[in-house]
Tab-separated table of C-alpha atoms in Angstrom:
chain	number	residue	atom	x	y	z
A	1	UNK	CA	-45.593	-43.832	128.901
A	2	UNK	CA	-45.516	-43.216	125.191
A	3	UNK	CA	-49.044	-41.616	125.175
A	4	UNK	CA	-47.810	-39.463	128.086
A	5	UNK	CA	-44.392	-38.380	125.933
A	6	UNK	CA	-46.519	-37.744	122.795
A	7	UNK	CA	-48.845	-35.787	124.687
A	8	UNK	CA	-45.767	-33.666	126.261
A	9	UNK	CA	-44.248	-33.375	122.808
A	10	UNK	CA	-47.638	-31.844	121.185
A	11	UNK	CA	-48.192	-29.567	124.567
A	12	UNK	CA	-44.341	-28.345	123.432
A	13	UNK	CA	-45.750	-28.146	119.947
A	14	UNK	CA	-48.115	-26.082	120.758
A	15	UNK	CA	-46.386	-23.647	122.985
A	16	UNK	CA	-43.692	-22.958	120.354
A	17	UNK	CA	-46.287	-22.132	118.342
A	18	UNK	CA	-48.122	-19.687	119.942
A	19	UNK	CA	-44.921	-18.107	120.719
A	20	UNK	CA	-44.256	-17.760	117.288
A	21	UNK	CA	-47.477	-16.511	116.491
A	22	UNK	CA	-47.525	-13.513	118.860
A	23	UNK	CA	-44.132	-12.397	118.155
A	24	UNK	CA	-45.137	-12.521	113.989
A	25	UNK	CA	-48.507	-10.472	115.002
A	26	UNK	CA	-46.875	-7.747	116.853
A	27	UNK	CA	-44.219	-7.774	113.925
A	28	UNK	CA	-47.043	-7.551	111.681
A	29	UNK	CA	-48.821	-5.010	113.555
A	30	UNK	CA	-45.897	-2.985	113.733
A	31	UNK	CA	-44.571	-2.611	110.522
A	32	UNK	CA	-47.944	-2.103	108.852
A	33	UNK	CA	-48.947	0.287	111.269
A	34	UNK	CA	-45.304	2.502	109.808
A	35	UNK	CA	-46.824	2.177	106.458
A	36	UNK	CA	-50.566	3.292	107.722
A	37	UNK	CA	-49.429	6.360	109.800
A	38	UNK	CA	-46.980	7.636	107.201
A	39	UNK	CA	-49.729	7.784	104.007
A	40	UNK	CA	-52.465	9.101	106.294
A	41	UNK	CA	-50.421	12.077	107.895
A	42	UNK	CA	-47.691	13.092	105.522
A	43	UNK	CA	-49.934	14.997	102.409
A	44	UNK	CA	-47.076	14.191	100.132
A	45	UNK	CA	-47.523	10.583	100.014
A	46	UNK	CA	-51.691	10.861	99.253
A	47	UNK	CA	-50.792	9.745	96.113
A	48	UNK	CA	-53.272	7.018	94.174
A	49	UNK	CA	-50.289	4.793	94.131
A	50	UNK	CA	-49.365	4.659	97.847
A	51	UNK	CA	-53.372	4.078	98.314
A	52	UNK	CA	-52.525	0.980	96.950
A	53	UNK	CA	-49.920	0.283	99.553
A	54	UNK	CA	-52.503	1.179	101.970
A	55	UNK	CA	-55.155	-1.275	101.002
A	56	UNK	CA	-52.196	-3.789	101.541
A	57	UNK	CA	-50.831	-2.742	104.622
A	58	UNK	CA	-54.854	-2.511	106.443
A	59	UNK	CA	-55.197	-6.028	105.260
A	60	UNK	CA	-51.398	-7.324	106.093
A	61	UNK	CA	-52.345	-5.146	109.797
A	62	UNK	CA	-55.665	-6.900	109.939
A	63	UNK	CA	-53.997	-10.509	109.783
A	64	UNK	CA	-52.303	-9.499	113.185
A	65	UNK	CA	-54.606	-7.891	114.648
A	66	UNK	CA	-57.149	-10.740	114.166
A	67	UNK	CA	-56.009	-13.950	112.285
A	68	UNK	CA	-52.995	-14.911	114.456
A	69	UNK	CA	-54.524	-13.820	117.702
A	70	UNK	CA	-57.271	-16.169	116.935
A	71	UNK	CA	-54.986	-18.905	116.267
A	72	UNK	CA	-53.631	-18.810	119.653
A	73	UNK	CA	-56.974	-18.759	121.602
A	74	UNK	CA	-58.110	-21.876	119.080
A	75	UNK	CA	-54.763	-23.576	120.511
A	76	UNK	CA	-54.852	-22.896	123.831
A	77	UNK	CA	-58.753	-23.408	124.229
A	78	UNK	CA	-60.656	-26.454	125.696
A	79	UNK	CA	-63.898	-25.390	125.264
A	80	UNK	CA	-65.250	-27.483	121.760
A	81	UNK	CA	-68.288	-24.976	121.258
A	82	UNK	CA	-65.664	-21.995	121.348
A	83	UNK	CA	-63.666	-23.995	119.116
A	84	UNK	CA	-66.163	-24.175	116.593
A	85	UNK	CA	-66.984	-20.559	116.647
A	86	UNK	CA	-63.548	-19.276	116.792
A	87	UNK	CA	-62.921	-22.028	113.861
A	88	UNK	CA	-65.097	-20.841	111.273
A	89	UNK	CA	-64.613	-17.074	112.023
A	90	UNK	CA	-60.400	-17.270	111.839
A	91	UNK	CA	-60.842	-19.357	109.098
A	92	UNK	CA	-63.243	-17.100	107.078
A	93	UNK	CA	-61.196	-13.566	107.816
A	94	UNK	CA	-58.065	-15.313	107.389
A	95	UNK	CA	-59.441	-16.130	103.704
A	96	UNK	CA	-60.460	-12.910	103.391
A	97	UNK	CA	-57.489	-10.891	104.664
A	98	UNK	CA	-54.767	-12.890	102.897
A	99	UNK	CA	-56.448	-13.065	99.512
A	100	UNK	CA	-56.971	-8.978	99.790
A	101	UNK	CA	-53.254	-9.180	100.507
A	102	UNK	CA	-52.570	-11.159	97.165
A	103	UNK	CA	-54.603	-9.322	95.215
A	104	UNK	CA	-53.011	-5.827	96.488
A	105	UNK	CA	-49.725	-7.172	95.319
A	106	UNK	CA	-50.792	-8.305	92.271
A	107	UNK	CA	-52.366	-4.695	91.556
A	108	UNK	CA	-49.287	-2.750	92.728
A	109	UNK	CA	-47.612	-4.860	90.173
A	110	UNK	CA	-49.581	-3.500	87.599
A	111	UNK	CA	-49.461	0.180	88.827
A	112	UNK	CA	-45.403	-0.751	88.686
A	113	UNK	CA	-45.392	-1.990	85.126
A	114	UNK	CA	-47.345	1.150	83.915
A	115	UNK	CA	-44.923	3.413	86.139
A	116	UNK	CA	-41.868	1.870	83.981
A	117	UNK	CA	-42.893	0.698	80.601
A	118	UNK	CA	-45.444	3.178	80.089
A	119	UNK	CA	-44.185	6.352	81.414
A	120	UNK	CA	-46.126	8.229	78.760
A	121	UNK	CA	-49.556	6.712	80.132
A	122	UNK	CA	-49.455	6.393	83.621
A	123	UNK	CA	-50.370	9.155	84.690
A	124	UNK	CA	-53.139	8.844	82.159
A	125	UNK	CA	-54.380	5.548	82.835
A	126	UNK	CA	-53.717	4.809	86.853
A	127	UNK	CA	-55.790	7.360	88.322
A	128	UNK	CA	-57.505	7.724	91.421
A	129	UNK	CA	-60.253	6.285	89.987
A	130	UNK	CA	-58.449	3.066	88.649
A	131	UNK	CA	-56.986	2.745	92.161
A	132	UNK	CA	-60.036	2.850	93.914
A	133	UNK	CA	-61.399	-0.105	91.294
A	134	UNK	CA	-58.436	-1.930	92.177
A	135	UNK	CA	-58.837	-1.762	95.788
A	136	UNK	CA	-62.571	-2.580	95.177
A	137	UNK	CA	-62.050	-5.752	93.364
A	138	UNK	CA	-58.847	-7.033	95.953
A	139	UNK	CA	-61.380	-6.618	98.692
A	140	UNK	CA	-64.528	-8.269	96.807
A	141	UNK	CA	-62.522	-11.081	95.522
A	142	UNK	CA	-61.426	-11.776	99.034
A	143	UNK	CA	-64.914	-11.553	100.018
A	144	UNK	CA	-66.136	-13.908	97.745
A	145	UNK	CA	-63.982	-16.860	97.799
A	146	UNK	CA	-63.632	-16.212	101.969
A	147	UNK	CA	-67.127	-16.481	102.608
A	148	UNK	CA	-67.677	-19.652	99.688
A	149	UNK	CA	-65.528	-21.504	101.355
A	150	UNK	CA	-66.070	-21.106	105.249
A	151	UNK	CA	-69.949	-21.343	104.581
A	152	UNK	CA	-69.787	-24.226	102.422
A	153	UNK	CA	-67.749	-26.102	104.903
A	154	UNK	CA	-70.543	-28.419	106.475
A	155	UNK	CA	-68.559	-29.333	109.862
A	156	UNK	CA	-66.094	-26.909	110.747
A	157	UNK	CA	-64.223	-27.844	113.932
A	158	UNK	CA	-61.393	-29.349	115.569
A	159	UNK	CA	-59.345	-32.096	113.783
A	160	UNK	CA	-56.555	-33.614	115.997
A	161	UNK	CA	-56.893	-30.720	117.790
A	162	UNK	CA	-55.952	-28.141	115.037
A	163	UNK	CA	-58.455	-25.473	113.480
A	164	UNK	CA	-59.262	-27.137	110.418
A	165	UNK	CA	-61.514	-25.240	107.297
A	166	UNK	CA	-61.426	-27.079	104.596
A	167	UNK	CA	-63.803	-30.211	104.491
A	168	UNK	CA	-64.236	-32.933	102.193
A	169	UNK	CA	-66.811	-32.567	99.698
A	170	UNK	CA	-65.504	-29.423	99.362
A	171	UNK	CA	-62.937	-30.262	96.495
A	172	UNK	CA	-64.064	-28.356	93.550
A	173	UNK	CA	-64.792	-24.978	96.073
A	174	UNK	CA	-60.976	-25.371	97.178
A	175	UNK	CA	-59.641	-25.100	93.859
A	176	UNK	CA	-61.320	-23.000	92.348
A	177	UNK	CA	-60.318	-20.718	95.369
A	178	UNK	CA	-56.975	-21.696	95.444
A	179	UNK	CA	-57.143	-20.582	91.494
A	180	UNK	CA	-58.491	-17.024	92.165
A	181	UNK	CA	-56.667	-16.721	95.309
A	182	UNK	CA	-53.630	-17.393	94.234
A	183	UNK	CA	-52.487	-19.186	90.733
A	184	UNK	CA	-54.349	-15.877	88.993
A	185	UNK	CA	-52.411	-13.335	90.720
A	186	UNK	CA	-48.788	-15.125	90.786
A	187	UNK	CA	-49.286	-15.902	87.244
A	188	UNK	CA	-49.829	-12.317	86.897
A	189	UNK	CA	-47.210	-10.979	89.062
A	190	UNK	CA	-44.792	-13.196	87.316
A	191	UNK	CA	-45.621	-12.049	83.838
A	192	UNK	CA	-45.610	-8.415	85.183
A	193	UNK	CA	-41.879	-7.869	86.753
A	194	UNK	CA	-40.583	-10.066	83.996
A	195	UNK	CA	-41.556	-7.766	81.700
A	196	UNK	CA	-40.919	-5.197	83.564
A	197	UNK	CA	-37.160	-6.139	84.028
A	198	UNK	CA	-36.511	-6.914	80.636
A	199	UNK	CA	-38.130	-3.460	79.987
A	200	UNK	CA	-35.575	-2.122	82.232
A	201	UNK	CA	-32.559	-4.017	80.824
A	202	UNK	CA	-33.058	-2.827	77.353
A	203	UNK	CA	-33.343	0.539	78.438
A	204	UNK	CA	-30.047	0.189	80.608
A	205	UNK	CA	-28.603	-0.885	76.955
A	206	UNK	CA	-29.940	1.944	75.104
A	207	UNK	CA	-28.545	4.315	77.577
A	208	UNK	CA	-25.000	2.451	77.942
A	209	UNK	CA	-25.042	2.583	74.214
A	210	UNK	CA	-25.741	6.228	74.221
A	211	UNK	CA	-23.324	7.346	77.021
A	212	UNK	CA	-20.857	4.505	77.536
A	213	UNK	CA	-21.358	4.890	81.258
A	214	UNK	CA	-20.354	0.978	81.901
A	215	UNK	CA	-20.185	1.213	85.400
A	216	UNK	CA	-23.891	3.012	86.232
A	217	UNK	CA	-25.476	1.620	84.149
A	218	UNK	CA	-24.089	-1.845	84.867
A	219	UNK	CA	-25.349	-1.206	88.936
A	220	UNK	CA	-28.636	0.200	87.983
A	221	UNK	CA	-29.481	-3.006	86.588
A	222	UNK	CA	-27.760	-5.060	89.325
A	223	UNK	CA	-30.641	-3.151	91.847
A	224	UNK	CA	-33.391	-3.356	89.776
A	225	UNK	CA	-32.669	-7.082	88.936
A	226	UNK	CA	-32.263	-7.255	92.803
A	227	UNK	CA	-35.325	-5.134	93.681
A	228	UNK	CA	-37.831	-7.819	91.530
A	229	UNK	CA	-36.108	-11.066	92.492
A	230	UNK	CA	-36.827	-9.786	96.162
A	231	UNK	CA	-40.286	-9.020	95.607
A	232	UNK	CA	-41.538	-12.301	93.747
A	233	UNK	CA	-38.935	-14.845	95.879
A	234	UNK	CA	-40.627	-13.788	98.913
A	235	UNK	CA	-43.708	-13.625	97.813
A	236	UNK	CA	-43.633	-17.128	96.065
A	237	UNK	CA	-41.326	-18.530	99.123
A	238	UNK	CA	-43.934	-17.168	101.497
A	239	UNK	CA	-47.095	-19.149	100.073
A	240	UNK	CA	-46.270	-21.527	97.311
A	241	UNK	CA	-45.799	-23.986	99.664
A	242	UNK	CA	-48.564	-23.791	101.380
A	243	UNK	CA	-51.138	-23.805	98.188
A	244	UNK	CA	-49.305	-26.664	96.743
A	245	UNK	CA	-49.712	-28.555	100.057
A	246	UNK	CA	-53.348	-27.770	100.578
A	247	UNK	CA	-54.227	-28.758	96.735
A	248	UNK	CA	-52.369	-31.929	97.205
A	249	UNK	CA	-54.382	-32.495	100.185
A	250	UNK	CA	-57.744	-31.965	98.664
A	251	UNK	CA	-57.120	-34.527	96.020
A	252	UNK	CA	-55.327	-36.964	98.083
A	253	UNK	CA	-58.098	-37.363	99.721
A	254	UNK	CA	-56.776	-35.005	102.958
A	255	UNK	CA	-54.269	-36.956	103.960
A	256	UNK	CA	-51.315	-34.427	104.565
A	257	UNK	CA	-51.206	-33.944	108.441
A	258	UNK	CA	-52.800	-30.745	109.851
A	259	UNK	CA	-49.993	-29.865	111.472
A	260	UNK	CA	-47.948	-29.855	108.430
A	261	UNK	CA	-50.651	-27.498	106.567
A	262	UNK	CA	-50.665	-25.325	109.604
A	263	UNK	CA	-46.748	-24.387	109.036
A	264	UNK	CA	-47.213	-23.839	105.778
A	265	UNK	CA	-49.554	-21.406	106.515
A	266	UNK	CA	-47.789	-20.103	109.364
A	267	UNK	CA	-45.207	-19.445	106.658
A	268	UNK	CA	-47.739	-17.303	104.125
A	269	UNK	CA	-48.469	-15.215	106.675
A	270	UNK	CA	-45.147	-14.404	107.262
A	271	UNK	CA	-45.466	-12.362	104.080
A	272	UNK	CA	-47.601	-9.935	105.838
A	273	UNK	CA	-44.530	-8.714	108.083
A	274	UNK	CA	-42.090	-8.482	105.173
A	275	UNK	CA	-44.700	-6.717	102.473
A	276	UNK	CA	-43.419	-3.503	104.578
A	277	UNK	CA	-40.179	-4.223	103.970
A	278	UNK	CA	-40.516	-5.328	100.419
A	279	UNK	CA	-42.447	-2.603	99.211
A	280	UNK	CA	-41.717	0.622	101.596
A	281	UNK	CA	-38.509	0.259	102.609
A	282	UNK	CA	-36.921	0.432	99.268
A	283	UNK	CA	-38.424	4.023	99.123
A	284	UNK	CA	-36.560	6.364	100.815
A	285	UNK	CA	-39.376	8.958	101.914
A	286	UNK	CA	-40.803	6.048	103.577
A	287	UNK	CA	-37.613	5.222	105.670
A	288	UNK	CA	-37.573	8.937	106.349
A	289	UNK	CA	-41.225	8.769	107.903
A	290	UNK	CA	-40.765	5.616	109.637
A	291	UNK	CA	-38.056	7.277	111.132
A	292	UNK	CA	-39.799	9.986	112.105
A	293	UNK	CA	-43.055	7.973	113.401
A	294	UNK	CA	-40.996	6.180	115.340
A	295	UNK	CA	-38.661	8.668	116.831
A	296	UNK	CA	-42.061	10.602	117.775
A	297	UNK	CA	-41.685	13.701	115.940
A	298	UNK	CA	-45.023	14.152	114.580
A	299	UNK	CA	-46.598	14.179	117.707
A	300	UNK	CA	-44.263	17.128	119.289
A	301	UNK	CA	-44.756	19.307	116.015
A	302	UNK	CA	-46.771	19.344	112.376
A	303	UNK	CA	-44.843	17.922	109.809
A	304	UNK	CA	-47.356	16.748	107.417
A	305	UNK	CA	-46.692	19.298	104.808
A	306	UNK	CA	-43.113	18.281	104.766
A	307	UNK	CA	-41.377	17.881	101.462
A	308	UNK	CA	-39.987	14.343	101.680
């Protein structure tokens, strides 16, 4: 009777979770594909700077397209040899794809802190050409560590029924992934918008100072205080946990349940469906296209020479 409950209880597991994960890939999908159609058609926003949110958004559109789908055919699968197969090919793009991701925000913080404390030199320094190096490296970095660790696993499969990559022997691989996946970009990131808001509050001083305009001053630095604690809480809320649990189970000797690293994970890709909200919707030509994309108006006349 207990076997049959426990049994009942994972079956439940399981549906919730493939519920979950097709309603965060078609949010995923959707969003993403806003940010895609607006930078390829409108003229005005072929800018080196939006390529960057490009690069993000065809890796954040990839996850749903591929990754989550994936997860839910490994889930509701019986056949072991698919298993495999399916295993070690989610696991390897989901590497890939979500590191790109990181690395695309940690770049776009860069392009950011040139955009605000070097005004002078941005449009110097970030060029076309820079972008296209940064979009190079994201996607090579990615590369790298995804395909190190998914063909260095020796027996990717099915652990207590759960997709599982990372293998033991594999201890030194995983952190020196989870170091250039992740701790190298956030430490980055963080570094970046704090300087960039303190940048941003001395200005707001120099120009109080200058104009005694209390009040504007005082709520542009209530937004742009807002604006970065947005952009690095949901990033780090999104997939701290999940690299602190899968380092802790590589040197515990992978003892943290699967199912417990599998909703952390379910919870860094939910980063993918807000990265279009983080970093387009605070722009309001973007809100304008989306509108417009979604309302179906560049399909009934040309609008991609529209001033924004």
């Amino acid at each position: 009777m207990a076997i049959f409950v426990s049994a009942l209880q994972q079956g439940d597991y399981f549906i919730y979770i493939c519920i979950f994960c097709g309603l965060l890939s078609v949010l995923i999908m959707g969003g993403n594909l806003l940010v895609i159609i607006s930078i390829v058609y409108f003229k005005q926003l072929h800018t080196p700077t939006n390529y960057l949110m490009l690069s993000l958004a065809v890796a954040d559109l990839l996850v749903g397209i591929f990754t989550l789908p994936f997860t839910i055919i490994l889930f509701v699968t019986s056949y072991s040899s698919v298993q495999g197969i399916l295993c070690k090919v989610r696991s390897g793009l989901d590497l890939i794809l979500c590191v790109t991701s990181i690395w695309n925000l940690c770049f776009i913080s860069v392009d950011r802190y040139y955009a605000v404390c070097q005004p002078l030199r941005y449009r110097s320094e970030i060029t076309g050409r820079v972008i296209g190096m940064m979009i190079l490296a994201s996607w090579t970095v990615a590369t790298a560590i995804g395909g190190t660790l998914t063909f260095q696993s020796p027996d990717i499969g099915q652990s207590s029924t759960m997709c599982v990559l990372f293998q033991n022997k594999m201890l030194k691989s995983l952190l020196l992934g989870t170091l250039f996946g992740f701790c190298i970009p956030a430490i980055i990131m963080s570094a970046i918008y704090i300087k960039i808001l303190l940048v941003a509050q001395r200005q707001a001083c120099k120009i109080l100072n200058m104009s005694k305009s209390g009040t504007t001053v005082s709520r542009s630095e209530r937004k742009a205080t807002k604006t970065l604690a947005i952009v690095m809480g949901v990033f780090m809320i999104c997939w701290v946990p999940f690299f602190i649990t899968i380092s802790f189970h590589a040197v515990s000797n992978y003892s943290t349940p699967p199912s417990v690293v599998h909703s952390f994970k379910m919870l860094g890709w939910t980063n993918s469906m807000f990265n279009p909200c983080v970093y387009a919707f605070f722009y309001r030509h973007f809100r304008l296209t989306f509108g417009m994309v979604i309302k179906g108006k560049i399909f009934k006349n040309d609008f991609s020479n529209m001033r924004l």
